């Protein structure tokens, strides 16, 4: 059994072990998928391609072939997976695929093609020179980058992150690129590299700092329909949010970051959009399409509120349900 | 000599115009022509020139190259239509030309044929694919 806390690392190790017993074509495809990382990390790709057992994992290319057409992929992702099908099997593909790969995936594909031919004694060096990381934000293809200190990032829950962005806008502060992640419900703000290191740990507000050396998934500029996409797209040159401005905006919502301990989770009232700490008490109900809705017991659970805010339409029985 | 003079020499059957304006080597004239092509055309011409051995064959040149003496170009459609039946090629040459033609003319490509290329031709084809992709950041070389 592989001992690791990172599920992707564990899967990659299992697949490498499995591929070591397979032919060169399969080894090349598996190595490329692991190196690319983003696609193999997707649940829908794993569901189609990966078979897990109690003590390992393998790939089912036949099932992948039959379901490949149903995956939601952008052009770069489709091109990459098409090449992998061709590397593993004997399918032909339009050579125009290379136009959509982007620099990082192109390097991986060329390495896979070289590995497939089985010239281990010689090998090929396919070495993209270091790209200034700032330019990587402008790539039109989704990719992962290891932060090199030219910028940093701060992730926060989108439930109250939109209030932070609104504060930046109303305070007329510069707001740089922002990534939204629909799967994890977070916003990630690209900030100047120095300034967030001194931020205190703030339990409850679920802020994540991405510093030099961390790996971050970056969506392609202009990509649509993906789980990660640019809420505010980067321009050239890329403006960065000032960490001090961002902290001020965050603290306008959360209060001082040094004073969040013991307050529980920070929630947002579904009616008046004010932040509500868990310890302050709140009510909730489950709406048919919006899921769990939280409302603050201070201002939004009273009859006056309903009368003064006609947009607030609590479901029948809501006011009898506060916890 | 002017261009008109060079063309007149060609019309008169002169094979090699003594003109400094045009490259004297066929590869130079092809490279000059290739510069004006799209990424695929550039990659394919560069691959042929880098490989060298195949382009050195008279039967390949007869089928592929239209050389006026002053200028040269590749006639890809004629070559693609005839090379499989006209030329005697080993597996590596066959795979190389198949891939080069596909790079010159975007079309379905049998990627598995790279297995027959051998190390040197593989390097050249991977470079051509990088050129086709418009990438100036991926370098392909042989590890020593």
Short mmCIF file of C-alpha atoms in Angstrom, two decimals:
data_model
loop_
_atom_site.label_atom_id
_atom_site.label_comp_id
_atom_site.label_asym_id
_atom_site.label_seq_id
_atom_site.Cartn_x
_atom_site.Cartn_y
_atom_site.Cartn_z
CA UNK A 1 0.00 0.00 0.00
CA UNK A 2 1.31 3.46 -0.91
CA UNK A 3 1.59 5.79 2.10
CA UNK A 4 0.91 9.38 1.13
CA UNK A 5 -1.54 12.07 2.10
CA UNK A 6 -1.82 13.45 -1.45
CA UNK A 7 -4.45 11.42 -3.34
CA UNK A 8 -3.05 12.42 -6.73
CA UNK A 9 0.49 11.45 -5.74
CA UNK A 10 -0.81 8.10 -4.53
CA UNK A 11 -2.72 7.54 -7.78
CA UNK A 12 0.33 8.53 -9.83
CA UNK A 13 2.50 6.07 -7.92
CA UNK A 14 -0.01 3.25 -8.39
CA UNK A 15 -0.26 4.00 -12.12
CA UNK A 16 3.51 4.14 -12.55
CA UNK A 17 3.83 0.76 -10.87
CA UNK A 18 1.11 -0.65 -13.12
CA UNK A 19 2.59 0.91 -16.27
CA UNK A 20 6.02 -0.54 -15.54
CA UNK A 21 4.64 -3.92 -16.58
CA UNK A 22 3.07 -2.57 -19.77
CA UNK A 23 4.55 -1.80 -23.18
CA UNK A 24 6.41 1.39 -24.12
CA UNK A 25 3.34 2.99 -25.64
CA UNK A 26 1.32 2.65 -22.47
CA UNK A 27 4.24 3.72 -20.30
CA UNK A 28 4.68 6.86 -22.41
CA UNK A 29 0.98 7.74 -22.23
CA UNK A 30 0.77 7.15 -18.47
CA UNK A 31 3.92 9.21 -17.81
CA UNK A 32 2.58 12.07 -19.92
CA UNK A 33 -0.83 12.05 -18.22
CA UNK A 34 0.84 12.12 -14.82
CA UNK A 35 3.22 14.90 -15.86
CA UNK A 36 0.37 16.97 -17.25
CA UNK A 37 -1.55 16.38 -14.04
CA UNK A 38 -4.55 18.63 -14.53
CA UNK A 39 -6.58 16.21 -16.64
CA UNK A 40 -5.78 13.12 -14.62
CA UNK A 41 -6.78 15.02 -11.47
CA UNK A 42 -10.30 15.48 -12.85
CA UNK A 43 -12.93 13.16 -11.43
CA UNK A 44 -14.66 12.64 -14.78
CA UNK A 45 -11.38 11.67 -16.47
CA UNK A 46 -10.51 9.32 -13.62
CA UNK A 47 -13.97 7.75 -13.72
CA UNK A 48 -13.45 6.97 -17.40
CA UNK A 49 -9.80 6.03 -17.45
CA UNK A 50 -8.78 4.71 -14.06
CA UNK A 51 -9.68 1.43 -12.39
CA UNK A 52 -8.88 1.35 -8.70
CA UNK A 53 -8.35 -1.76 -6.67
CA UNK A 54 -7.66 -2.21 -2.99
CA UNK A 55 -3.93 -1.96 -3.45
CA UNK A 56 -3.38 -0.25 -6.78
CA UNK A 57 -4.75 1.32 -9.94
CA UNK A 58 -4.73 0.65 -13.66
CA UNK A 59 -6.05 2.26 -16.81
CA UNK A 60 -8.95 1.05 -18.92
CA UNK A 61 -8.27 2.52 -22.36
CA UNK A 62 -11.18 0.69 -23.93
CA UNK A 63 -13.67 2.36 -21.62
CA UNK A 64 -11.87 5.67 -22.16
CA UNK A 65 -12.21 5.33 -25.94
CA UNK A 66 -15.93 4.73 -25.68
CA UNK A 67 -16.59 7.64 -23.32
CA UNK A 68 -13.98 10.15 -24.50
CA UNK A 69 -16.45 12.02 -26.69
CA UNK A 70 -18.68 12.79 -23.71
CA UNK A 71 -16.02 14.60 -21.67
CA UNK A 72 -16.33 18.37 -21.36
CA UNK A 73 -12.96 19.53 -22.63
CA UNK A 74 -11.51 22.71 -24.06
CA UNK A 75 -9.48 22.49 -27.26
CA UNK A 76 -6.15 22.14 -25.48
CA UNK A 77 -7.44 19.36 -23.24
CA UNK A 78 -9.09 17.55 -26.14
CA UNK A 79 -5.92 17.80 -28.23
CA UNK A 80 -3.79 16.47 -25.40
CA UNK A 81 -6.04 13.50 -24.66
CA UNK A 82 -6.34 12.76 -28.40
CA UNK A 83 -2.57 12.53 -28.63
CA UNK A 84 -2.49 10.26 -25.61
CA UNK A 85 -5.01 7.96 -27.32
CA UNK A 86 -2.77 7.96 -30.36
CA UNK A 87 0.39 7.40 -28.33
CA UNK A 88 -1.20 4.46 -26.56
CA UNK A 89 -3.01 3.03 -29.55
CA UNK A 90 -2.75 3.26 -33.30
CA UNK A 91 -5.30 5.92 -34.09
CA UNK A 92 -4.59 8.69 -36.56
CA UNK A 93 -5.34 12.27 -35.59
CA UNK A 94 -5.35 15.65 -37.33
CA UNK A 95 -1.88 17.08 -37.09
CA UNK A 96 -3.44 20.45 -36.36
CA UNK A 97 -3.68 19.21 -32.75
CA UNK A 98 -0.35 20.84 -32.03
CA UNK A 99 -1.88 24.28 -32.51
CA UNK A 100 -4.03 23.84 -29.42
CA UNK A 101 -1.63 22.23 -27.00
CA UNK A 102 0.15 25.30 -25.65
CA UNK A 103 3.81 25.34 -24.67
CA UNK A 104 3.66 23.15 -21.59
CA UNK A 105 1.54 20.39 -23.06
CA UNK A 106 3.52 20.50 -26.32
CA UNK A 107 6.70 19.68 -24.41
CA UNK A 108 4.96 16.82 -22.62
CA UNK A 109 3.57 15.45 -25.89
CA UNK A 110 6.95 15.58 -27.63
CA UNK A 111 8.53 13.80 -24.67
CA UNK A 112 5.79 11.18 -24.83
CA UNK A 113 6.36 10.66 -28.56
CA UNK A 114 10.08 10.26 -27.94
CA UNK A 115 9.48 7.85 -25.07
CA UNK A 116 7.08 5.81 -27.19
CA UNK A 117 9.82 5.04 -29.70
CA UNK A 118 11.91 3.42 -27.02
CA UNK A 119 15.38 4.86 -27.44
CA UNK A 120 16.23 4.87 -23.76
CA UNK A 121 19.96 4.86 -24.38
CA UNK A 122 19.83 8.19 -26.13
CA UNK A 123 16.77 10.08 -25.11
CA UNK A 124 15.75 13.53 -26.13
CA UNK A 125 16.07 16.75 -24.26
CA UNK A 126 12.99 18.87 -24.73
CA UNK A 127 13.64 21.80 -22.55
CA UNK A 128 11.44 24.85 -22.64
CA UNK A 129 13.49 27.78 -21.40
CA UNK A 130 12.10 29.37 -18.27
CA UNK A 131 9.13 31.53 -19.14
CA UNK A 132 8.69 34.65 -17.04
CA UNK A 133 5.93 33.58 -14.71
CA UNK A 134 4.01 36.80 -15.24
CA UNK A 135 3.54 35.75 -18.88
CA UNK A 136 2.16 32.41 -17.76
CA UNK A 137 -0.91 34.22 -16.46
CA UNK A 138 -1.69 35.26 -20.02
CA UNK A 139 -1.57 31.74 -21.47
CA UNK A 140 -4.77 30.78 -23.26
CA UNK A 141 -4.42 27.16 -22.15
CA UNK A 142 -5.05 26.01 -18.58
CA UNK A 143 -1.84 24.96 -16.88
CA UNK A 144 -0.14 24.63 -13.54
CA UNK A 145 2.71 26.86 -12.43
CA UNK A 146 5.15 26.78 -9.57
CA UNK A 147 5.28 30.30 -8.16
CA UNK A 148 8.71 31.84 -8.60
CA UNK A 149 8.24 34.94 -6.47
CA UNK A 150 7.13 37.33 -9.20
CA UNK A 151 3.61 37.21 -7.82
CA UNK A 152 1.64 35.50 -5.07
CA UNK A 153 -2.01 34.63 -4.59
CA UNK A 154 -4.63 34.56 -1.86
CA UNK A 155 -7.63 32.22 -2.00
CA UNK A 156 -10.81 32.78 0.00
CA UNK A 157 -14.31 31.30 0.02
CA UNK A 158 -16.44 32.84 -2.69
CA UNK A 159 -19.36 33.06 -0.22
CA UNK A 160 -17.83 36.21 1.24
CA UNK A 161 -15.04 36.73 -1.28
CA UNK A 162 -17.43 38.62 -3.53
CA UNK A 163 -17.95 41.09 -0.67
CA UNK A 164 -14.18 41.59 -0.54
CA UNK A 165 -14.04 42.27 -4.27
CA UNK A 166 -16.95 44.63 -3.95
CA UNK A 167 -15.11 46.49 -1.17
CA UNK A 168 -12.01 46.82 -3.36
CA UNK A 169 -14.16 48.22 -6.14
CA UNK A 170 -16.08 50.68 -4.00
CA UNK A 171 -12.86 51.81 -2.30
CA UNK A 172 -11.43 52.37 -5.79
CA UNK A 173 -8.46 50.13 -5.06
CA UNK A 174 -6.67 48.35 -7.87
CA UNK A 175 -7.91 44.78 -8.20
CA UNK A 176 -5.75 42.46 -10.27
CA UNK A 177 -6.72 39.15 -11.86
CA UNK A 178 -9.09 36.89 -9.95
CA UNK A 179 -9.62 33.17 -10.52
CA UNK A 180 -12.90 31.58 -9.55
CA UNK A 181 -13.11 27.88 -8.77
CA UNK A 182 -16.65 26.59 -9.02
CA UNK A 183 -15.79 23.18 -7.64
CA UNK A 184 -14.24 24.48 -4.43
CA UNK A 185 -16.24 27.73 -4.28
CA UNK A 186 -13.21 29.94 -3.92
CA UNK A 187 -11.83 33.13 -5.37
CA UNK A 188 -8.08 33.43 -5.83
CA UNK A 189 -6.71 36.96 -6.07
CA UNK A 190 -3.32 37.45 -7.74
CA UNK A 191 -1.32 39.82 -5.53
CA UNK A 192 2.12 41.36 -5.37
CA UNK A 193 4.68 38.86 -4.11
CA UNK A 194 5.53 40.55 -0.83
CA UNK A 195 3.11 41.54 1.89
CA UNK A 196 1.00 38.48 2.69
CA UNK A 197 3.73 36.57 4.53
CA UNK A 198 3.04 38.53 7.68
CA UNK A 199 -0.69 37.92 7.66
CA UNK A 200 -1.76 36.02 10.78
CA UNK A 201 -3.32 32.59 10.64
CA UNK A 202 -7.04 33.21 10.76
CA UNK A 203 -9.04 30.09 11.62
CA UNK A 204 -12.61 30.29 10.42
CA UNK A 205 -12.03 32.53 7.43
CA UNK A 206 -10.36 29.77 5.36
CA UNK A 207 -7.83 31.99 3.63
CA UNK A 208 -5.08 30.18 1.72
CA UNK A 209 -1.81 31.86 0.84
CA UNK A 210 0.06 30.77 -2.28
CA UNK A 211 3.71 31.75 -1.99
CA UNK A 212 6.92 31.10 -3.88
CA UNK A 213 7.37 27.38 -4.48
CA UNK A 214 3.66 26.55 -4.30
CA UNK A 215 1.93 25.08 -7.35
CA UNK A 216 -1.23 26.76 -8.58
CA UNK A 217 -3.66 25.77 -11.35
CA UNK A 218 -4.15 28.65 -13.77
CA UNK A 219 -7.12 28.73 -16.16
CA UNK A 220 -6.62 29.70 -19.78
CA UNK A 221 -7.41 33.29 -20.67
CA UNK A 222 -10.70 33.33 -22.55
CA UNK A 223 -11.60 29.77 -21.54
CA UNK A 224 -15.27 29.30 -20.76
CA UNK A 225 -17.34 26.51 -19.30
CA UNK A 226 -14.55 25.28 -17.07
CA UNK A 227 -14.56 24.78 -13.31
CA UNK A 228 -11.70 27.27 -12.95
CA UNK A 229 -11.95 30.45 -14.94
CA UNK A 230 -10.89 34.07 -14.76
CA UNK A 231 -13.45 36.22 -12.97
CA UNK A 232 -11.16 39.14 -13.77
CA UNK A 233 -8.92 38.28 -16.69
CA UNK A 234 -5.28 39.37 -16.60
CA UNK A 235 -4.23 42.12 -18.94
CA UNK A 236 -0.79 42.72 -20.39
CA UNK A 237 0.99 44.06 -18.36
CA UNK A 238 -0.64 42.22 -15.48
CA UNK A 239 -1.84 44.53 -12.69
CA UNK A 240 -1.45 43.00 -9.25
CA UNK A 241 -3.60 43.62 -6.20
CA UNK A 242 -1.79 45.29 -3.31
CA UNK A 243 -1.75 42.85 -0.38
CA UNK A 244 -2.40 45.66 2.09
CA UNK A 245 -5.47 46.78 0.15
CA UNK A 246 -6.68 43.19 0.00
CA UNK A 247 -6.21 42.70 3.74
CA UNK A 248 -8.11 45.92 4.44
CA UNK A 249 -10.95 44.69 2.23
CA UNK A 250 -10.96 41.27 3.87
CA UNK A 251 -10.93 42.74 7.37
CA UNK A 252 -13.84 45.00 6.44
CA UNK A 253 -15.80 41.76 6.11
CA UNK A 254 -14.21 39.48 8.68
CA UNK A 255 -13.00 41.96 11.27
CA UNK A 256 -9.35 41.84 12.33
CA UNK A 257 -7.64 38.66 11.11
CA UNK A 258 -5.93 38.50 14.48
CA UNK A 259 -9.31 38.11 16.13
CA UNK A 260 -11.06 35.26 14.37
CA UNK A 261 -10.28 32.42 16.73
CA UNK A 262 -13.25 30.80 18.43
CA UNK A 263 -15.82 32.43 16.20
CA UNK A 264 -16.45 29.38 14.07
CA UNK A 265 -17.09 29.69 10.36
CA UNK A 266 -17.75 32.98 8.58
CA UNK A 267 -21.06 32.76 6.72
CA UNK A 268 -22.99 35.23 4.62
CA UNK A 269 -26.65 36.05 5.06
CA UNK A 270 -28.57 35.01 1.99
CA UNK A 271 -30.89 37.98 2.37
CA UNK A 272 -28.92 41.07 3.32
CA UNK A 273 -25.47 39.74 2.32
CA UNK A 274 -23.95 40.72 5.63
CA UNK A 275 -21.27 38.44 7.08
CA UNK A 276 -22.40 36.27 9.98
CA UNK A 277 -20.04 34.49 12.33
CA UNK A 278 -21.19 31.05 13.32
CA UNK A 279 -20.98 31.94 17.02
CA UNK A 280 -23.38 34.86 16.52
CA UNK A 281 -26.20 32.46 15.74
CA UNK A 282 -27.92 32.07 12.41
CA UNK A 283 -30.83 30.40 10.78
CA UNK A 284 -30.83 28.30 7.68
CA UNK A 285 -33.03 26.51 5.26
CA UNK A 286 -32.51 24.45 2.14
CA UNK A 287 -33.80 26.03 -1.06
CA UNK A 288 -34.72 23.86 -3.99
CA UNK A 289 -32.20 25.28 -6.42
CA UNK A 290 -29.77 27.25 -4.28
CA UNK A 291 -29.07 24.64 -1.64
CA UNK A 292 -28.32 25.70 1.91
CA UNK A 293 -29.29 29.31 2.59
CA UNK A 294 -28.07 31.00 5.74
CA UNK A 295 -29.71 34.10 7.15
CA UNK A 296 -28.71 36.25 10.04
CA UNK A 297 -30.98 36.19 13.04
CA UNK A 298 -30.23 39.82 13.89
CA UNK A 299 -31.85 41.55 10.98
CA UNK A 300 -33.31 39.14 8.47
CA UNK A 301 -35.49 36.87 10.58
CA UNK A 302 -37.92 39.50 11.76
CA UNK A 303 -41.18 40.52 10.23
CA UNK A 304 -39.96 44.07 9.77
CA UNK A 305 -37.21 42.86 7.57
CA UNK A 306 -39.59 40.98 5.34
CA UNK A 307 -41.72 44.04 4.96
CA UNK A 308 -38.85 46.46 4.26
CA UNK A 309 -37.03 44.14 1.86
CA UNK A 310 -39.57 42.86 -0.63
CA UNK A 311 -36.84 40.93 -2.46
CA UNK A 312 -36.45 38.73 0.58
CA UNK A 313 -38.97 35.99 0.17
CA UNK A 314 -38.51 33.41 2.90
CA UNK A 315 -40.15 30.06 2.33
CA UNK A 316 -43.20 29.11 4.33
CA UNK A 317 -42.33 28.38 7.91
CA UNK A 318 -38.88 29.91 7.73
CA UNK A 319 -39.41 32.31 10.58
CA UNK A 320 -40.40 29.47 12.84
CA UNK A 321 -37.20 27.59 12.14
CA UNK A 322 -34.29 29.65 13.52
CA UNK A 323 -31.76 27.52 15.33
CA UNK B 1 22.36 39.78 -63.19
CA UNK B 2 18.76 40.76 -62.59
CA UNK B 3 15.94 38.37 -61.78
CA UNK B 4 14.70 38.69 -65.34
CA UNK B 5 18.17 37.72 -66.54
CA UNK B 6 18.21 34.67 -64.30
CA UNK B 7 14.81 33.56 -65.53
CA UNK B 8 16.02 34.07 -69.11
CA UNK B 9 18.91 31.73 -68.32
CA UNK B 10 16.47 29.15 -67.05
CA UNK B 11 14.40 29.52 -70.21
CA UNK B 12 17.54 29.02 -72.24
CA UNK B 13 18.27 25.80 -70.38
CA UNK B 14 20.97 27.17 -68.09
CA UNK B 15 20.95 25.05 -64.98
CA UNK B 16 22.98 27.17 -62.59
CA UNK B 17 22.73 30.88 -63.12
CA UNK B 18 25.86 32.71 -62.09
CA UNK B 19 23.82 35.00 -59.97
CA UNK B 20 24.81 36.07 -56.49
CA UNK B 21 21.20 37.10 -55.87
CA UNK B 22 20.01 33.49 -55.55
CA UNK B 23 21.52 30.78 -53.33
CA UNK B 24 23.60 28.38 -55.35
CA UNK B 25 22.72 25.33 -53.27
CA UNK B 26 19.34 23.70 -53.71
CA UNK B 27 18.86 23.61 -49.95
CA UNK B 28 19.46 27.36 -49.81
CA UNK B 29 16.87 28.00 -52.50
CA UNK B 30 14.38 25.73 -50.74
CA UNK B 31 15.04 27.43 -47.41
CA UNK B 32 14.48 30.80 -49.05
CA UNK B 33 11.17 29.57 -50.44
CA UNK B 34 10.25 28.00 -47.11
CA UNK B 35 10.61 31.30 -45.26
CA UNK B 36 7.52 32.60 -47.00
CA UNK B 37 5.35 29.63 -46.06
CA UNK B 38 3.06 29.01 -43.12
CA UNK B 39 4.33 27.22 -40.01
CA UNK B 40 3.62 23.76 -41.42
CA UNK B 41 5.38 24.48 -44.71
CA UNK B 42 8.38 25.94 -42.91
CA UNK B 43 8.58 22.96 -40.58
CA UNK B 44 8.36 20.45 -43.42
CA UNK B 45 11.00 22.16 -45.56
CA UNK B 46 13.30 22.58 -42.57
CA UNK B 47 12.86 18.88 -41.73
CA UNK B 48 13.78 17.81 -45.25
CA UNK B 49 16.85 20.04 -45.28
CA UNK B 50 17.98 18.95 -41.82
CA UNK B 51 17.56 15.29 -42.68
CA UNK B 52 19.50 15.70 -45.90
CA UNK B 53 19.84 12.08 -46.96
CA UNK B 54 16.39 11.80 -48.51
CA UNK B 55 16.64 15.11 -50.31
CA UNK B 56 20.01 14.01 -51.68
CA UNK B 57 18.31 11.24 -53.64
CA UNK B 58 17.75 12.09 -57.27
CA UNK B 59 14.44 10.25 -57.49
CA UNK B 60 13.10 12.18 -54.50
CA UNK B 61 14.21 15.50 -55.93
CA UNK B 62 12.70 14.67 -59.33
CA UNK B 63 9.36 14.00 -57.70
CA UNK B 64 9.33 16.69 -55.04
CA UNK B 65 11.37 19.67 -56.13
CA UNK B 66 10.55 22.13 -58.87
CA UNK B 67 13.86 23.85 -59.43
CA UNK B 68 14.16 26.66 -61.91
CA UNK B 69 17.79 27.17 -61.09
CA UNK B 70 17.02 30.56 -59.68
CA UNK B 71 14.33 29.40 -57.36
CA UNK B 72 13.17 26.10 -56.00
CA UNK B 73 9.99 24.92 -54.36
CA UNK B 74 8.37 21.69 -53.27
CA UNK B 75 5.44 20.32 -55.23
CA UNK B 76 3.76 18.60 -52.30
CA UNK B 77 0.56 17.51 -54.09
CA UNK B 78 2.51 15.75 -56.86
CA UNK B 79 4.85 14.20 -54.35
CA UNK B 80 2.06 12.96 -52.10
CA UNK B 81 0.21 11.45 -55.04
CA UNK B 82 3.19 9.53 -56.40
CA UNK B 83 5.87 8.87 -53.81
CA UNK B 84 4.39 5.72 -52.32
CA UNK B 85 4.28 4.00 -55.69
CA UNK B 86 7.33 5.57 -57.31
CA UNK B 87 10.02 5.56 -54.65
CA UNK B 88 11.70 2.60 -53.02
CA UNK B 89 11.81 3.50 -49.35
CA UNK B 90 12.72 1.67 -46.18
CA UNK B 91 10.42 1.87 -43.16
CA UNK B 92 12.25 4.82 -41.62
CA UNK B 93 12.23 6.84 -44.86
CA UNK B 94 8.58 5.96 -45.43
CA UNK B 95 7.62 7.11 -41.92
CA UNK B 96 9.68 10.27 -42.20
CA UNK B 97 8.11 11.31 -45.50
CA UNK B 98 4.62 10.41 -44.29
CA UNK B 99 5.04 12.70 -41.31
CA UNK B 100 6.72 15.48 -43.29
CA UNK B 101 3.92 15.53 -45.84
CA UNK B 102 1.37 15.63 -43.00
CA UNK B 103 3.20 18.57 -41.46
CA UNK B 104 3.31 20.39 -44.79
CA UNK B 105 -0.38 19.71 -45.42
CA UNK B 106 -2.34 19.52 -42.16
CA UNK B 107 -4.16 16.22 -42.25
CA UNK B 108 -4.65 12.99 -40.33
CA UNK B 109 -1.29 11.77 -39.17
CA UNK B 110 -0.29 8.24 -38.20
CA UNK B 111 1.66 9.12 -35.08
CA UNK B 112 2.61 5.54 -34.41
CA UNK B 113 4.96 5.66 -37.39
CA UNK B 114 7.44 7.63 -35.29
CA UNK B 115 8.53 4.30 -33.87
CA UNK B 116 10.21 3.54 -37.22
CA UNK B 117 12.08 6.81 -37.50
CA UNK B 118 15.25 6.22 -35.56
CA UNK B 119 16.79 8.74 -33.21
CA UNK B 120 18.06 11.31 -35.72
CA UNK B 121 14.91 11.53 -37.81
CA UNK B 122 12.78 11.48 -34.67
CA UNK B 123 14.59 14.57 -33.41
CA UNK B 124 13.96 16.31 -36.72
CA UNK B 125 10.26 15.42 -36.77
CA UNK B 126 9.77 16.58 -33.19
CA UNK B 127 11.40 19.89 -34.10
CA UNK B 128 9.07 20.16 -37.09
CA UNK B 129 6.06 19.54 -34.84
CA UNK B 130 7.27 22.29 -32.51
CA UNK B 131 7.61 24.61 -35.51
CA UNK B 132 4.13 23.66 -36.67
CA UNK B 133 2.83 24.53 -33.21
CA UNK B 134 4.45 27.93 -33.54
CA UNK B 135 6.47 27.27 -30.40
CA UNK B 136 9.72 29.11 -29.98
CA UNK B 137 10.14 27.93 -26.43
CA UNK B 138 10.50 24.18 -26.93
CA UNK B 139 13.98 23.03 -27.88
CA UNK B 140 14.52 19.51 -29.14
CA UNK B 141 17.99 18.04 -28.95
CA UNK B 142 19.84 14.80 -28.39
CA UNK B 143 20.99 14.10 -24.85
CA UNK B 144 24.72 13.42 -24.76
#
